[in-house]
Structure formats: structure tokens, C-alpha cells
Amino acid sequence: MSLDKSTVDQRPDTGFRLPVHWLGVIPFLLFVLLFLILPTMRIVIGAFQTPDGTFTLNNIIGLFTPTILASYWISIKISFTSALLGCAIGFGMAAAVILGGLPQWIRGPLLTFSGVASNFAGVPLAFAFLATLGPAGFITIFLRTQVGVDLRLMGFNLISFWGLTITYLFFQIPLMILVITPALDGLKREWKEAASVLGATNAQYWRYVAFPILSPSMLGTFALLFANAFGAVATAIALTGSSINIAPILLFAQIRGDVLGDPNLGYALAFGMIVITGFANAIYIWLRARSERWLR
């Protein structure tokens, strides 16, 4: 019995074919594998090894030395403070533009600037703040010569806890604006109208309706900003050098071999930072998923 041509053409193709639409994702997957997954695995494995490759817990125990604990604690305080202030200021700015009745033309430039400023860090950001608020900065000299206010005599020093925190706010506030804007857009006008019909004031609407709905997004963004500041290293090194002993600077010194002289202890230090930032990002993802269910 013979098969005609149409029957042969209808036979299923059992060969494996990679869908064409996956081809565009391959460079991204390779990038994640080479620069995220493999280095992270190397850090995690190295944190539990000696220089000769045997298993040990001494590196993890070494994280509890006073110097390393102090560096973690300073990093946590700076990250917490900059995230808290970034959330408060960024939320106020985003709410003023989206819900405060400001002209709509302000929204586009604000979001554009936020997109650029949230990625502006490292040496350029440190130089910008030194040129503005440093000992010979523009604002410092202007206040001293024109207003009679000497920031140095008032105790302000850019190379300090508050100096680094203020510098971090330059990219923390724009990041908050970018992340919270979709949540503010998701607030339905009907909710406010219903609250007004029931006799609620504007303050009561925000307290009992808006803030409970926005709280998962705000808490999640706070966790994201905390992780963003905790892992920042280029700005801190360029601005303060080794004056502030935060964890990223201590890790950078370990990579250069200036301080600890133990590569595996450096792996453990990086592993501790991965755990902290990973925990913060996990909280952000979880809270973000909860907020999206409310705003659908």
C-alpha cells in the first residue's frame, strides 16, 4: 500500500526544534549564567572551604569577629536610614505629581530624571557631591560667605555616616518614585468617591483605604531600597575611601589583599552580604506580588 504526498506531509515532525522566540532570550540567559549564577556559586562554595579546598566552618565563624560585625552593622544602619528617607521623600514626590493635582507635564520629566538618577552612582556621583557639599563645595562656600552658615562648624561632614546617607538618597529617591508610581496609578478613583459618600475625610481615606492598599508596595520598595544601598560599593569607596568601614569596602579591601589576607574569609564576607540582600529582595518580591493582587 502506498501513501500519497498529502499523507506524507501530514506526518508529525518528531525532531526537537528550539522555538524561534527563545533565541532573543539566549544572550540574557548566558549573561545571567556567567555573571550571576556561576560567580554566586563560587562565592558560596568558597565560603565553606579552606585555601586547599577542604570543608570548614571557620570562615563563617570568622564573620562574628568585632571588625566584621561592626562593618555589617554600619552598612545595615546606612541602608536602613537611606531606604527609610528614600521611601518617605520619594512617596511624597510621586503622590504630589500623580494625585496632588500638579500639572501633568511634570510627570514625564520626573520619571525620565528618576530613570537616569536611579542608575547614577560610583565616581561621578561621589565627585558631584564633593563639588557640591564637600569642604570646598559650591553650597558649602555659598552658605559660609553669603548666609554666614558654616556647615563644618555645625558638625556636617560629607565623609561620614550622614554624608554617605545623603549621597545614597540621590539614587534611592528616584528608585522609590519609579517603583511606587504604578501602585499610585492603581488606586481607583471609585474608592475615594465611595469613601467621600460615606462621610470619610481625605485623611481618613488615606488612613483606612489608600495606605492599607499601598502598604505592601511601600514595604516591598523599602526592602528593595535597603538591598540597593547595602550592596553599593563604588560610591562609598570613591566618596569616603576607607574612612567608613562598611561591609562592601571591607570586602573590596579583602579582594585587593590589603587587610584580611584570607580569600576564603572574603568569600564568607560576600556570602553574608548575599544572604542579607537576598532576604531583602525576597521580601520585596513577596510583598510586590501581594500588592499586585489588590491593584488589579
Coordinates of C-alpha atoms in Angstrom, one line a residue:
M1 CA 0.0 0.0 0.0
S2 CA 1.4 3.4 -1.0
L3 CA 0.9 6.7 0.7
D4 CA 0.1 9.8 -1.3
K5 CA 2.0 13.0 -1.0
S6 CA -0.6 14.8 1.2
T7 CA -0.5 11.9 3.7
V8 CA 3.3 12.1 4.0
D9 CA 3.3 15.8 4.5
Q10 CA 0.9 15.4 7.5
R11 CA 3.2 13.2 9.4
P12 CA 4.2 14.8 12.7
D13 CA 7.8 16.1 13.0
T14 CA 9.3 14.3 16.0
G15 CA 12.6 16.2 15.8
F16 CA 13.4 18.8 18.5
R17 CA 13.3 22.4 17.4
L18 CA 14.1 25.3 19.7
P19 CA 11.2 27.9 19.3
V20 CA 12.4 30.9 17.4
H21 CA 11.1 33.3 20.1
W22 CA 13.6 31.8 22.6
L23 CA 16.6 32.9 20.6
G24 CA 16.3 36.5 21.8
V25 CA 16.5 35.3 25.4
I26 CA 19.6 33.3 25.0
P27 CA 22.1 36.2 25.4
F28 CA 20.3 37.2 28.6
L29 CA 20.4 33.6 29.9
L30 CA 24.1 33.4 29.1
F31 CA 24.7 36.7 30.9
V32 CA 22.9 35.6 34.0
L33 CA 24.7 32.2 34.0
L34 CA 28.2 33.7 33.5
F35 CA 28.0 36.8 35.7
L36 CA 25.4 35.9 38.3
I37 CA 24.8 32.2 38.9
L38 CA 28.4 30.9 38.5
P39 CA 30.1 33.7 40.5
T40 CA 27.5 33.3 43.2
M41 CA 28.1 29.5 43.4
R42 CA 31.8 30.1 43.5
I43 CA 31.3 32.5 46.5
V44 CA 29.0 30.1 48.3
I45 CA 31.4 27.2 47.9
G46 CA 34.5 29.2 48.7
A47 CA 32.9 30.4 51.9
F48 CA 32.9 26.9 53.3
Q49 CA 36.4 25.9 52.1
T50 CA 40.0 26.3 53.2
P51 CA 42.6 27.5 50.7
D52 CA 43.5 23.9 50.0
G53 CA 39.8 23.1 49.2
T54 CA 38.7 21.1 52.3
F55 CA 35.4 21.8 54.0
T56 CA 35.4 24.2 57.0
L57 CA 33.1 26.4 59.1
N58 CA 35.9 28.7 60.3
N59 CA 35.2 31.2 57.6
I60 CA 31.6 31.6 58.7
I61 CA 32.7 31.8 62.3
G62 CA 35.2 34.5 61.3
L63 CA 32.3 36.7 60.3
F64 CA 31.5 37.2 64.0
T65 CA 34.8 39.0 64.8
P66 CA 34.3 42.5 66.1
T67 CA 35.6 44.3 62.9
I68 CA 33.4 42.4 60.5
L69 CA 30.3 42.6 62.7
A70 CA 30.9 46.4 63.1
S71 CA 31.1 46.7 59.3
Y72 CA 27.9 44.8 58.8
W73 CA 26.2 46.9 61.4
I74 CA 27.3 50.2 59.9
S75 CA 26.1 49.0 56.5
I76 CA 22.7 48.0 57.9
K77 CA 22.3 51.4 59.6
I78 CA 23.2 53.4 56.4
S79 CA 21.0 51.1 54.2
F80 CA 18.1 51.3 56.6
T81 CA 18.3 55.1 57.0
S82 CA 18.7 55.8 53.3
A83 CA 15.9 53.4 52.5
L84 CA 13.5 55.0 55.0
L85 CA 14.2 58.5 53.9
G86 CA 14.1 57.5 50.3
C87 CA 10.7 55.9 50.7
A88 CA 9.3 58.9 52.6
I89 CA 10.6 61.6 50.2
G90 CA 10.1 59.5 47.0
F91 CA 6.5 58.7 48.0
G92 CA 5.7 62.3 48.8
M93 CA 7.1 63.4 45.4
A94 CA 5.3 60.7 43.4
A95 CA 2.0 61.3 45.3
A96 CA 2.2 65.1 44.6
V97 CA 2.7 64.5 40.9
I98 CA 0.1 61.7 40.4
L99 CA -2.6 62.5 43.0
G100 CA -1.8 66.0 44.1
G101 CA -3.2 68.0 41.2
L102 CA 0.2 69.2 39.8
P103 CA 0.3 69.8 36.0
Q104 CA 0.6 66.5 34.1
W105 CA 3.6 67.8 32.1
I106 CA 5.7 67.4 35.3
R107 CA 5.2 63.6 35.3
G108 CA 7.2 62.9 32.2
P109 CA 10.4 64.8 33.1
L110 CA 10.2 63.5 36.7
L111 CA 10.0 59.9 35.6
T112 CA 12.7 60.4 33.0
F113 CA 15.1 62.0 35.5
S114 CA 14.3 59.3 38.0
G115 CA 15.2 56.6 35.5
V116 CA 18.6 58.3 34.9
A117 CA 19.3 59.2 38.5
S118 CA 18.5 55.8 39.9
N119 CA 21.4 54.4 37.9
F120 CA 23.8 57.3 38.6
A121 CA 26.4 56.1 41.1
G122 CA 30.1 55.5 41.6
V123 CA 32.8 58.0 41.0
P124 CA 30.6 60.6 39.1
L125 CA 28.1 60.7 41.9
A126 CA 30.9 61.0 44.6
F127 CA 32.5 63.8 42.6
A128 CA 29.2 65.6 42.2
F129 CA 28.6 65.6 45.9
L130 CA 32.1 66.6 46.8
A131 CA 31.8 69.5 44.3
T132 CA 28.5 70.5 45.9
L133 CA 28.7 69.7 49.7
G134 CA 32.4 69.0 50.2
P135 CA 34.7 71.3 52.2
A136 CA 35.2 73.4 49.1
G137 CA 31.8 72.6 47.5
F138 CA 29.6 75.2 45.9
I139 CA 26.8 75.1 48.5
T140 CA 29.3 74.9 51.4
I141 CA 31.1 78.1 50.2
F142 CA 27.9 79.9 49.3
L143 CA 26.3 79.3 52.8
R144 CA 29.5 80.3 54.5
T145 CA 30.1 83.5 52.5
Q146 CA 26.6 84.7 51.7
V147 CA 24.5 83.3 54.6
G148 CA 27.0 83.1 57.4
V149 CA 26.3 79.4 58.0
D150 CA 29.4 77.1 58.2
L151 CA 28.4 73.5 57.7
R152 CA 31.7 72.3 59.1
L153 CA 31.2 74.2 62.4
M154 CA 27.7 72.7 62.6
G155 CA 29.2 69.3 62.5
F156 CA 28.3 68.3 59.0
N157 CA 31.0 66.2 57.2
L158 CA 30.3 64.6 53.8
I159 CA 32.8 61.8 54.7
S160 CA 30.6 60.5 57.5
F161 CA 27.5 58.4 58.2
W162 CA 25.1 61.2 57.3
G163 CA 27.2 62.3 54.4
L164 CA 27.1 58.9 52.8
T165 CA 23.4 58.5 53.6
I166 CA 22.6 61.8 51.9
T167 CA 24.7 60.8 48.9
Y168 CA 22.8 57.5 48.7
L169 CA 19.5 59.4 48.6
F170 CA 20.4 60.7 45.2
F171 CA 19.6 57.3 43.7
Q172 CA 17.3 56.0 46.4
I173 CA 14.6 58.6 46.0
P174 CA 14.3 58.2 42.2
L175 CA 14.1 54.4 42.6
M176 CA 11.3 54.9 45.0
I177 CA 9.5 57.1 42.5
L178 CA 9.8 54.6 39.7
V179 CA 8.6 51.7 41.8
I180 CA 5.7 53.3 43.6
T181 CA 4.3 55.2 40.7
P182 CA 2.4 52.2 39.2
A183 CA 1.0 51.4 42.6
L184 CA -0.3 55.0 42.9
D185 CA -1.8 54.8 39.4
G186 CA -3.6 51.6 40.6
L187 CA -5.6 53.5 43.2
K188 CA -9.1 53.6 41.7
R189 CA -11.0 56.9 41.8
E190 CA -14.1 55.0 42.8
W191 CA -12.6 54.1 46.1
K192 CA -12.1 57.7 47.1
E193 CA -15.5 58.6 45.8
A194 CA -17.1 55.8 47.8
A195 CA -15.2 57.0 51.0
S196 CA -16.4 60.5 50.4
V197 CA -20.0 59.4 50.0
L198 CA -19.7 57.5 53.3
G199 CA -18.5 60.7 55.0
A200 CA -14.8 60.0 55.2
T201 CA -12.4 62.9 55.2
N202 CA -9.3 62.9 53.0
A203 CA -7.1 61.9 56.0
Q204 CA -9.5 59.1 56.8
Y205 CA -9.4 57.9 53.2
W206 CA -5.6 57.7 53.2
R207 CA -5.5 56.1 56.7
Y208 CA -8.2 53.4 56.2
V209 CA -8.2 52.8 52.4
A210 CA -5.2 54.1 50.5
F211 CA -2.4 53.3 52.9
P212 CA -3.6 49.7 53.7
I213 CA -3.7 49.0 49.9
L214 CA -0.3 50.7 49.3
S215 CA 1.4 49.3 52.3
P216 CA 2.7 46.0 50.6
S217 CA 4.1 48.1 47.8
M218 CA 5.7 50.6 50.2
L219 CA 7.2 47.9 52.4
G220 CA 8.4 45.9 49.4
T221 CA 10.0 49.0 48.0
F222 CA 11.7 49.7 51.3
A223 CA 13.2 46.2 51.2
L224 CA 14.4 46.8 47.6
L225 CA 16.0 50.2 48.6
F226 CA 17.6 48.6 51.6
A227 CA 19.2 45.9 49.4
N228 CA 20.2 48.5 46.8
A229 CA 22.1 50.6 49.4
F230 CA 23.6 47.6 51.2
G231 CA 25.3 46.4 48.0
A232 CA 26.5 49.8 46.8
V233 CA 30.3 49.9 46.9
A234 CA 31.6 52.2 44.1
T235 CA 30.0 55.4 45.5
A236 CA 31.2 54.7 49.1
I237 CA 34.8 53.9 48.1
A238 CA 35.0 57.0 45.8
L239 CA 33.5 59.3 48.4
T240 CA 35.0 58.0 51.7
G241 CA 37.8 55.7 50.8
S242 CA 38.3 53.6 53.9
S243 CA 37.1 56.2 56.4
I244 CA 33.8 54.4 56.9
N245 CA 34.3 50.7 57.5
I246 CA 31.1 49.4 55.8
A247 CA 30.9 45.8 54.6
P248 CA 31.3 46.5 50.8
I249 CA 34.5 48.5 51.5
L250 CA 35.9 45.7 53.8
L251 CA 35.1 43.2 51.0
F252 CA 36.8 45.4 48.4
A253 CA 39.9 45.6 50.7
Q254 CA 39.9 41.9 51.0
I255 CA 39.7 41.4 47.2
R256 CA 42.8 43.7 46.9
G257 CA 44.5 41.8 49.7
D258 CA 45.0 44.9 51.8
V259 CA 43.5 43.8 55.1
L260 CA 42.5 40.2 55.8
G261 CA 44.8 38.3 53.5
D262 CA 42.4 35.3 53.5
P263 CA 40.5 34.8 50.2
N264 CA 38.0 32.3 51.7
L265 CA 37.2 34.7 54.6
G266 CA 36.5 37.2 51.8
Y267 CA 34.1 34.7 50.2
A268 CA 32.4 34.3 53.6
L269 CA 32.0 38.1 53.8
A270 CA 30.5 38.2 50.4
F271 CA 28.3 35.2 51.3
G272 CA 26.9 37.2 54.3
M273 CA 26.1 40.1 52.0
I274 CA 24.3 37.8 49.6
V275 CA 22.2 36.4 52.4
I276 CA 21.2 39.8 53.6
T277 CA 20.4 41.3 50.2
G278 CA 18.7 38.1 49.1
F279 CA 16.5 38.1 52.1
A280 CA 15.6 41.8 51.4
N281 CA 14.8 41.0 47.8
A282 CA 12.7 38.0 48.7
I283 CA 10.6 40.2 51.0
Y284 CA 10.2 42.7 48.1
I285 CA 9.1 40.1 45.6
W286 CA 6.6 38.6 48.1
L287 CA 5.1 41.9 49.1
R288 CA 5.1 43.1 45.4
A289 CA 3.0 40.0 44.5
R290 CA 0.5 40.8 47.3
S291 CA 0.1 44.4 46.2
E292 CA -0.5 43.5 42.6
R293 CA -3.5 41.3 43.6
W294 CA -5.1 44.4 45.3
L295 CA -4.4 46.7 42.4
R296 CA -5.7 44.5 39.5

